PDB file of C-alpha atoms in Angstrom:
ATOM      1  CA  LEU A1191     166.833 106.642 138.674  1.00 48.00           C
ATOM      2  CA  GLY A1192     164.346 108.970 140.238  1.00 49.00           C
ATOM      3  CA  LYS A1193     161.672 108.411 137.578  1.00 51.00           C
ATOM      4  CA  ALA A1194     158.689 106.219 138.425  1.00 49.00           C
ATOM      5  CA  PRO A1195     157.942 103.208 136.239  1.00 51.00           C
ATOM      6  CA  GLU A1196     155.655 103.885 133.341  1.00 52.00           C
ATOM      7  CA  GLY A1197     153.193 101.153 134.288  1.00 49.00           C
ATOM      8  CA  GLU A1198     152.547 102.653 137.685  1.00 49.00           C
ATOM      9  CA  LYS A1199     149.747 105.164 138.062  1.00 49.00           C
ATOM     10  CA  SER A1200     149.587 108.133 140.337  1.00 49.00           C
ATOM     11  CA  THR A1201     147.715 107.400 143.529  1.00 52.00           C
ATOM     12  CA  ASP A1202     146.903 111.057 144.203  1.00 52.00           C
ATOM     13  CA  PRO A1203     143.115 111.271 144.405  1.00 50.00           C
ATOM     14  CA  ALA A1204     143.075 114.842 143.178  1.00 47.00           C
ATOM     15  CA  ASN A1205     144.888 113.804 139.913  1.00 53.00           C
ATOM     16  CA  GLN A1206     142.438 110.962 139.391  1.00 51.00           C
ATOM     17  CA  GLN A1207     139.403 113.250 139.739  1.00 49.00           C
ATOM     18  CA  GLU A1208     140.618 115.773 137.174  1.00 51.00           C
ATOM     19  CA  PRO A1209     140.136 113.591 134.039  1.00 52.00           C
ATOM     20  CA  ALA A1210     136.748 112.472 135.276  1.00 49.00           C
ATOM     21  CA  MET A1211     135.642 116.024 135.852  1.00 48.00           C
ATOM     22  CA  LYS A1212     136.795 116.989 132.319  1.00 47.00           C
ATOM     23  CA  LYS A1213     134.885 114.061 130.809  1.00 44.00           C
ATOM     24  CA  LYS A1214     131.794 114.994 132.710  1.00 44.00           C
ATOM     25  CA  ALA A1215     132.016 118.605 131.701  1.00 44.00           C
ATOM     26  CA  LYS A1216     132.393 117.592 127.982  1.00 45.00           C
ATOM     27  CA  GLY A1217     129.591 115.122 128.147  1.00 46.00           C
ATOM     28  CA  ASP A1218     127.020 117.193 129.954  1.00 46.00           C
ATOM     29  CA  PRO A1219     124.771 119.522 127.856  1.00 48.00           C
ATOM     30  CA  LYS A1220     124.740 123.219 128.619  1.00 45.00           C
ATOM     31  CA  THR A1221     122.595 124.253 131.435  1.00 42.00           C
ATOM     32  CA  GLY A1222     120.528 126.459 129.206  1.00 44.00           C
ATOM     33  CA  GLN A1223     119.524 123.624 126.860  1.00 42.00           C
ATOM     34  CA  GLU A1224     117.327 121.982 129.446  1.00 41.00           C
ATOM     35  CA  GLU A1225     115.042 124.997 129.404  1.00 44.00           C
ATOM     36  CA  GLU A1226     115.028 126.143 125.823  1.00 45.00           C
ATOM     37  CA  SER A1227     113.339 129.300 124.703  1.00 41.00           C
ATOM     38  CA  HIS A1228     109.656 128.577 124.259  1.00 43.00           C
ATOM     39  CA  THR A1229     108.325 128.992 120.737  1.00 43.00           C
ATOM     40  CA  CYS A1230     104.911 128.665 119.134  1.00 40.00           C
ATOM     41  CA  CYS A1231     106.099 125.734 117.038  1.00 44.00           C
ATOM     42  CA  GLY A1232     107.189 123.838 120.149  1.00 46.00           C
ATOM     43  CA  CYS A1233     103.558 123.477 121.297  1.00 48.00           C
ATOM     44  CA  ARG A1234     104.418 122.673 124.832  1.00 58.00           C
ATOM     45  CA  PHE A1235     101.975 122.116 127.551  1.00 59.00           C
ATOM     46  CA  PRO A1236     101.691 125.803 128.822  1.00 72.00           C
ATOM     47  CA  LEU A1237     101.179 126.976 125.282  1.00 79.00           C
ATOM     48  CA  LEU A1238      98.484 124.317 124.766  1.00 84.00           C
ATOM     49  CA  VAL A1239      96.664 125.669 127.854  1.00 86.00           C
ATOM     50  CA  ALA A1240      96.724 129.215 126.460  1.00 86.00           C
ATOM     51  CA  LEU A1241      95.453 127.964 123.120  1.00 89.00           C
ATOM     52  CA  LEU A1242      92.555 126.175 124.843  1.00 91.00           C
ATOM     53  CA  GLN A1243      91.757 129.333 126.754  1.00 92.00           C
ATOM     54  CA  LEU A1244      91.608 131.280 123.493  1.00 93.00           C
ATOM     55  CA  VAL A1245      89.409 128.763 121.696  1.00 94.00           C
ATOM     56  CA  LEU A1246      87.042 128.403 124.617  1.00 95.00           C
ATOM     57  CA  GLY A1247      86.919 132.151 125.285  1.00 95.00           C
ATOM     58  CA  ILE A1248      86.036 132.887 121.622  1.00 95.00           C
ATOM     59  CA  SER A1249      83.378 130.161 121.670  1.00 95.00           C
ATOM     60  CA  ILE A1250      81.779 131.501 124.839  1.00 96.00           C
ATOM     61  CA  THR A1251      81.808 135.045 123.461  1.00 96.00           C
ATOM     62  CA  VAL A1252      80.255 134.131 120.109  1.00 96.00           C
ATOM     63  CA  LEU A1253      77.618 131.992 121.780  1.00 95.00           C
ATOM     64  CA  GLY A1254      76.816 134.681 124.278  1.00 94.00           C
ATOM     65  CA  PHE A1255      76.179 137.324 121.510  1.00 95.00           C
ATOM     66  CA  ILE A1256      73.973 134.783 119.656  1.00 93.00           C
ATOM     67  CA  MET A1257      71.930 134.284 122.811  1.00 92.00           C
ATOM     68  CA  ALA A1258      71.608 138.039 123.347  1.00 91.00           C
ATOM     69  CA  GLY A1259      70.156 138.333 119.857  1.00 90.00           C
ATOM     70  CA  ILE A1260      67.254 136.022 120.660  1.00 89.00           C
ATOM     71  CA  SER A1261      65.534 138.555 122.900  1.00 88.00           C
ATOM     72  CA  SER A1262      66.264 142.101 123.809  1.00 86.00           C
ATOM     73  CA  SER A1263      65.042 141.718 127.372  1.00 87.00           C
ATOM     74  CA  LEU A1264      67.578 139.089 128.406  1.00 89.00           C
ATOM     75  CA  LEU A1265      69.864 140.182 131.272  1.00 89.00           C
ATOM     76  CA  VAL A1266      73.605 140.338 130.933  1.00 91.00           C
ATOM     77  CA  ARG A1267      74.056 137.583 133.397  1.00 90.00           C
ATOM     78  CA  ASP A1268      72.013 135.199 131.224  1.00 90.00           C
ATOM     79  CA  THR A1269      74.296 135.790 128.186  1.00 92.00           C
ATOM     80  CA  PRO A1270      77.787 135.325 129.581  1.00 93.00           C
ATOM     81  CA  TYR A1271      79.736 136.768 126.664  1.00 94.00           C
ATOM     82  CA  TRP A1272      81.607 138.828 129.345  1.00 95.00           C
ATOM     83  CA  ALA A1273      83.151 135.643 130.676  1.00 94.00           C
ATOM     84  CA  GLY A1274      84.396 134.710 127.249  1.00 94.00           C
ATOM     85  CA  ILE A1275      85.939 138.173 126.650  1.00 95.00           C
ATOM     86  CA  ILE A1276      87.864 137.968 129.935  1.00 94.00           C
ATOM     87  CA  VAL A1277      89.150 134.445 129.039  1.00 94.00           C
ATOM     88  CA  SER A1278      90.226 135.554 125.579  1.00 94.00           C
ATOM     89  CA  VAL A1279      92.206 138.443 127.019  1.00 93.00           C
ATOM     90  CA  VAL A1280      93.879 136.074 129.505  1.00 92.00           C
ATOM     91  CA  ALA A1281      94.714 133.687 126.622  1.00 91.00           C
ATOM     92  CA  LEU A1282      96.313 136.552 124.619  1.00 90.00           C
ATOM     93  CA  VAL A1283      98.454 137.561 127.606  1.00 88.00           C
ATOM     94  CA  GLY A1284      99.535 133.913 128.028  1.00 85.00           C
ATOM     95  CA  MET A1285     100.395 133.533 124.315  1.00 83.00           C
ATOM     96  CA  VAL A1286     102.480 136.720 124.490  1.00 80.00           C
ATOM     97  CA  MET A1287     104.277 135.439 127.547  1.00 77.00           C
ATOM     98  CA  LEU A1288     105.019 132.019 126.169  1.00 72.00           C
ATOM     99  CA  CYS A1289     105.695 132.872 122.565  1.00 67.00           C
ATOM    100  CA  VAL A1290     107.546 136.206 122.764  1.00 61.00           C
ATOM    101  CA  SER A1291     109.068 136.832 126.176  1.00 50.00           C
ATOM    102  CA  TYR A1292     109.733 133.257 127.497  1.00 51.00           C
ATOM    103  CA  GLN A1293     113.031 132.735 129.242  1.00 54.00           C
ATOM    104  CA  PRO A1294     114.240 129.894 131.483  1.00 53.00           C
ATOM    105  CA  GLU A1295     114.198 132.158 134.539  1.00 52.00           C
ATOM    106  CA  GLU A1296     112.681 135.446 135.468  1.00 51.00           C
ATOM    107  CA  LYS A1297     115.580 137.525 134.153  1.00 59.00           C
ATOM    108  CA  THR A1298     113.644 140.787 133.742  1.00 66.00           C
ATOM    109  CA  CYS A1299     111.070 142.673 135.655  1.00 74.00           C
ATOM    110  CA  PHE A1300     108.796 142.737 132.689  1.00 72.00           C
ATOM    111  CA  GLN A1301     108.747 139.023 132.336  1.00 72.00           C
ATOM    112  CA  PHE A1302     108.036 138.553 136.053  1.00 76.00           C
ATOM    113  CA  ALA A1303     105.252 141.176 135.831  1.00 80.00           C
ATOM    114  CA  ILE A1304     103.565 139.507 132.846  1.00 80.00           C
ATOM    115  CA  LYS A1305     103.740 136.135 134.552  1.00 82.00           C
ATOM    116  CA  LEU A1306     102.122 137.614 137.638  1.00 85.00           C
ATOM    117  CA  VAL A1307      99.434 139.309 135.480  1.00 87.00           C
ATOM    118  CA  TYR A1308      98.715 136.056 133.735  1.00 87.00           C
ATOM    119  CA  PHE A1309      98.332 134.164 137.006  1.00 88.00           C
ATOM    120  CA  LEU A1310      96.025 136.846 138.434  1.00 91.00           C
ATOM    121  CA  LEU A1311      93.952 137.023 135.322  1.00 91.00           C
ATOM    122  CA  SER A1312      93.651 133.245 135.132  1.00 91.00           C
ATOM    123  CA  THR A1313      92.358 133.278 138.737  1.00 93.00           C
ATOM    124  CA  LEU A1314      89.831 136.020 137.753  1.00 94.00           C
ATOM    125  CA  SER A1315      88.737 133.921 134.760  1.00 93.00           C
ATOM    126  CA  LEU A1316      88.203 130.916 137.004  1.00 94.00           C
ATOM    127  CA  ILE A1317      85.959 132.836 139.342  1.00 95.00           C
ATOM    128  CA  THR A1318      84.144 134.440 136.392  1.00 95.00           C
ATOM    129  CA  CYS A1319      83.432 131.122 134.719  1.00 95.00           C
ATOM    130  CA  VAL A1320      82.148 129.658 137.965  1.00 95.00           C
ATOM    131  CA  LEU A1321      79.717 132.557 138.302  1.00 95.00           C
ATOM    132  CA  ALA A1322      78.612 132.213 134.712  1.00 95.00           C
ATOM    133  CA  VAL A1323      77.886 128.506 135.281  1.00 95.00           C
ATOM    134  CA  ALA A1324      75.853 129.452 138.388  1.00 95.00           C
ATOM    135  CA  PHE A1325      73.809 132.119 136.608  1.00 95.00           C
ATOM    136  CA  VAL A1326      73.182 130.024 133.524  1.00 94.00           C
ATOM    137  CA  ALA A1327      72.306 126.956 135.555  1.00 94.00           C
ATOM    138  CA  HIS A1328      69.769 128.904 137.544  1.00 93.00           C
ATOM    139  CA  HIS A1329      68.058 130.264 134.335  1.00 92.00           C
ATOM    140  CA  TYR A1330      68.124 126.788 132.768  1.00 92.00           C
ATOM    141  CA  SER A1331      66.389 125.225 135.769  1.00 91.00           C
ATOM    142  CA  LYS A1332      63.607 127.785 135.497  1.00 89.00           C
ATOM    143  CA  ILE A1333      63.053 127.367 131.724  1.00 89.00           C
ATOM    144  CA  MET A1334      62.602 123.654 132.172  1.00 88.00           C
ATOM    145  CA  GLN A1335      59.560 124.549 134.329  1.00 86.00           C
ATOM    146  CA  PHE A1336      58.131 127.343 132.181  1.00 85.00           C
ATOM    147  CA  THR A1337      54.755 127.304 130.554  1.00 85.00           C
ATOM    148  CA  CYS A1338      54.957 129.927 127.793  1.00 84.00           C
ATOM    149  CA  ASP A1339      52.395 131.735 125.589  1.00 85.00           C
ATOM    150  CA  ALA A1340      53.031 134.012 122.642  1.00 84.00           C
ATOM    151  CA  VAL A1341      51.597 137.466 123.150  1.00 83.00           C
ATOM    152  CA  LEU A1342      52.103 139.817 120.175  1.00 82.00           C
ATOM    153  CA  ASP A1343      55.856 140.189 119.728  1.00 83.00           C
ATOM    154  CA  SER A1344      56.768 138.660 123.088  1.00 86.00           C
ATOM    155  CA  CYS A1345      56.743 135.366 124.875  1.00 87.00           C
ATOM    156  CA  GLN A1346      55.316 135.302 128.366  1.00 86.00           C
ATOM    157  CA  CYS A1347      56.265 132.437 130.609  1.00 86.00           C
ATOM    158  CA  LYS A1348      55.081 131.415 134.055  1.00 84.00           C
ATOM    159  CA  LEU A1349      56.264 128.839 136.560  1.00 81.00           C
ATOM    160  CA  GLU A1350      52.787 128.060 137.835  1.00 75.00           C
ATOM    161  CA  THR A1351      49.895 128.758 135.534  1.00 68.00           C
ATOM    162  CA  SER A1352      47.349 127.956 138.198  1.00 71.00           C
ATOM    163  CA  ASP A1353      48.530 130.683 140.503  1.00 69.00           C
ATOM    164  CA  PRO A1354      47.386 134.117 139.224  1.00 69.00           C
ATOM    165  CA  LEU A1355      49.992 135.873 141.428  1.00 70.00           C
ATOM    166  CA  SER A1356      52.964 133.944 140.064  1.00 73.00           C
ATOM    167  CA  ARG A1357      55.690 135.892 138.469  1.00 80.00           C
ATOM    168  CA  THR A1358      55.532 136.312 134.673  1.00 83.00           C
ATOM    169  CA  PHE A1359      58.796 136.276 132.658  1.00 85.00           C
ATOM    170  CA  VAL A1360      58.490 138.279 129.487  1.00 88.00           C
ATOM    171  CA  TYR A1361      60.899 137.721 126.498  1.00 89.00           C
ATOM    172  CA  GLN A1362      60.564 140.691 124.161  1.00 88.00           C
ATOM    173  CA  ASP A1363      60.967 140.476 120.386  1.00 85.00           C
ATOM    174  CA  VAL A1364      60.208 136.799 120.298  1.00 85.00           C
ATOM    175  CA  SER A1365      57.585 135.633 117.853  1.00 80.00           C
ATOM    176  CA  ASP A1366      57.775 131.929 118.665  1.00 83.00           C
ATOM    177  CA  CYS A1367      58.121 130.526 122.237  1.00 85.00           C
ATOM    178  CA  THR A1368      59.931 127.487 120.940  1.00 86.00           C
ATOM    179  CA  SER A1369      62.987 129.705 120.466  1.00 85.00           C
ATOM    180  CA  VAL A1370      62.954 130.211 124.247  1.00 86.00           C
ATOM    181  CA  THR A1371      62.014 126.777 125.502  1.00 85.00           C
ATOM    182  CA  GLY A1372      63.975 124.985 122.840  1.00 87.00           C
ATOM    183  CA  THR A1373      66.836 126.927 121.190  1.00 89.00           C
ATOM    184  CA  PHE A1374      67.673 129.200 124.103  1.00 90.00           C
ATOM    185  CA  SER A1375      67.631 126.379 126.602  1.00 91.00           C
ATOM    186  CA  LEU A1376      70.043 124.478 124.413  1.00 93.00           C
ATOM    187  CA  TYR A1377      72.347 127.475 124.364  1.00 94.00           C
ATOM    188  CA  LEU A1378      72.208 127.716 128.103  1.00 94.00           C
ATOM    189  CA  LEU A1379      73.183 124.054 128.379  1.00 94.00           C
ATOM    190  CA  LEU A1380      76.092 124.664 125.950  1.00 95.00           C
ATOM    191  CA  GLN A1381      77.222 127.669 128.050  1.00 95.00           C
ATOM    192  CA  MET A1382      77.263 125.623 131.219  1.00 95.00           C
ATOM    193  CA  VAL A1383      79.481 122.978 129.549  1.00 96.00           C
ATOM    194  CA  LEU A1384      81.826 125.509 127.958  1.00 96.00           C
ATOM    195  CA  ASN A1385      82.214 127.620 131.098  1.00 96.00           C
ATOM    196  CA  LEU A1386      82.792 124.538 133.207  1.00 96.00           C
ATOM    197  CA  ILE A1387      85.498 123.309 130.801  1.00 96.00           C
ATOM    198  CA  THR A1388      87.095 126.827 130.775  1.00 95.00           C
ATOM    199  CA  ALA A1389      87.096 126.968 134.561  1.00 95.00           C
ATOM    200  CA  ILE A1390      89.075 123.710 134.682  1.00 94.00           C
ATOM    201  CA  VAL A1391      91.499 124.972 132.052  1.00 93.00           C
ATOM    202  CA  CYS A1392      92.032 128.200 134.013  1.00 92.00           C
ATOM    203  CA  LEU A1393      92.549 126.226 137.197  1.00 92.00           C
ATOM    204  CA  LEU A1394      95.115 124.165 135.243  1.00 89.00           C
ATOM    205  CA  ALA A1395      96.863 127.273 134.027  1.00 87.00           C
ATOM    206  CA  CYS A1396      97.149 128.614 137.605  1.00 87.00           C
ATOM    207  CA  PHE A1397      98.620 125.294 138.719  1.00 85.00           C
ATOM    208  CA  VAL A1398     101.167 125.332 135.796  1.00 80.00           C
ATOM    209  CA  MET A1399     102.311 128.812 136.691  1.00 78.00           C
ATOM    210  CA  TRP A1400     102.552 127.932 140.434  1.00 77.00           C
ATOM    211  CA  LYS A1401     104.412 124.732 139.685  1.00 72.00           C
ATOM    212  CA  HIS A1402     106.892 126.504 137.404  1.00 62.00           C
ATOM    213  CA  ARG A1403     107.704 129.043 140.065  1.00 58.00           C
ATOM    214  CA  TYR A1404     107.530 126.945 143.265  1.00 51.00           C
ATOM    215  CA  GLN A1405     108.228 123.417 142.137  1.00 48.00           C
ATOM    216  CA  VAL A1406     111.366 123.145 144.291  1.00 40.00           C
ATOM    217  CA  PHE A1407     110.712 122.735 148.032  1.00 35.00           C
ATOM    218  CA  PHE A1408     113.164 123.142 150.841  1.00 36.00           C
ATOM    219  CA  VAL A1409     113.356 119.859 152.773  1.00 37.00           C
ATOM    220  CA  GLY A1410     116.273 120.561 155.166  1.00 39.00           C
ATOM    221  CA  VAL A1411     120.028 120.401 155.194  1.00 43.00           C
ATOM    222  CA  ARG A1412     121.576 117.071 154.173  1.00 44.00           C
ATOM    223  CA  LEU A1413     124.510 116.012 156.364  1.00 45.00           C
ATOM    224  CA  HIS A1414     127.093 113.646 155.023  1.00 48.00           C
ATOM    225  CA  SER A1415     130.436 112.286 156.319  1.00 49.00           C
ATOM    226  CA  LEU A1416     133.553 113.778 154.953  1.00 48.00           C
ATOM    227  CA  THR A1417     135.944 111.566 153.064  1.00 53.00           C
ATOM    228  CA  GLY A1418     139.622 111.397 153.623  1.00 54.00           C
ATOM    229  CA  THR A1419     140.411 113.549 150.649  1.00 54.00           C
ATOM    230  CA  GLU A1420     138.041 116.256 151.804  1.00 50.00           C
ATOM    231  CA  ILE A1421     139.523 116.203 155.343  1.00 48.00           C
ATOM    232  CA  GLN A1422     143.069 116.625 153.888  1.00 55.00           C
ATOM    233  CA  GLN A1423     141.848 119.528 151.692  1.00 53.00           C
ATOM    234  CA  GLN A1424     140.320 121.234 154.709  1.00 51.00           C
ATOM    235  CA  LYS A1425     143.479 120.842 156.740  1.00 52.00           C
ATOM    236  CA  VAL A1426     145.536 122.383 153.890  1.00 50.00           C
TER     237      VAL A1426
END
């Protein structure tokens, strides 16, 4: 007599929420699956940035050494292989971070340290590439105004041939001045383009690292009204 009819359902809200919570727990994926371990075969966006840094860094380095071989009197700032070396080192650090030690969160001090080093080196590479663009652009603007003459094993260039007191720029170990006004100026233009692209990629790498660490912002406390069930639970 004391049993409830089979067709009637329990009106207890706590009993109604338990099956729903169980279904939700079974249907939801594991929390770790959303942020899987990063592998080289995954080719995600941060890894693509590191690969671009490596390719651009190697290109700038090789082109810089080729430019240095044109003349022995060229200054280091005019052959920015140093910028490419720094970018290549940054890319290797990024690939180690993304391919070997990647975890969803900073679970170890080593991983946090390598992320910080990668961020700081990417910032340094950004500044270095901007400096390289400035140096190369300054030299390129001068070469476009040069009037050059071959003298023995050197090429002597002036900005104003009519002025006897104007500065003379001497390129040693150059037999043909066309290698300075033609080939070398083309290399300078390529260096400007490559370093500018690399600076943008390094800026993008800094943004990706910053977004990965600080993409959640505190916007305040959300207040909501308590339901009848929550009030009853608090009273108990």
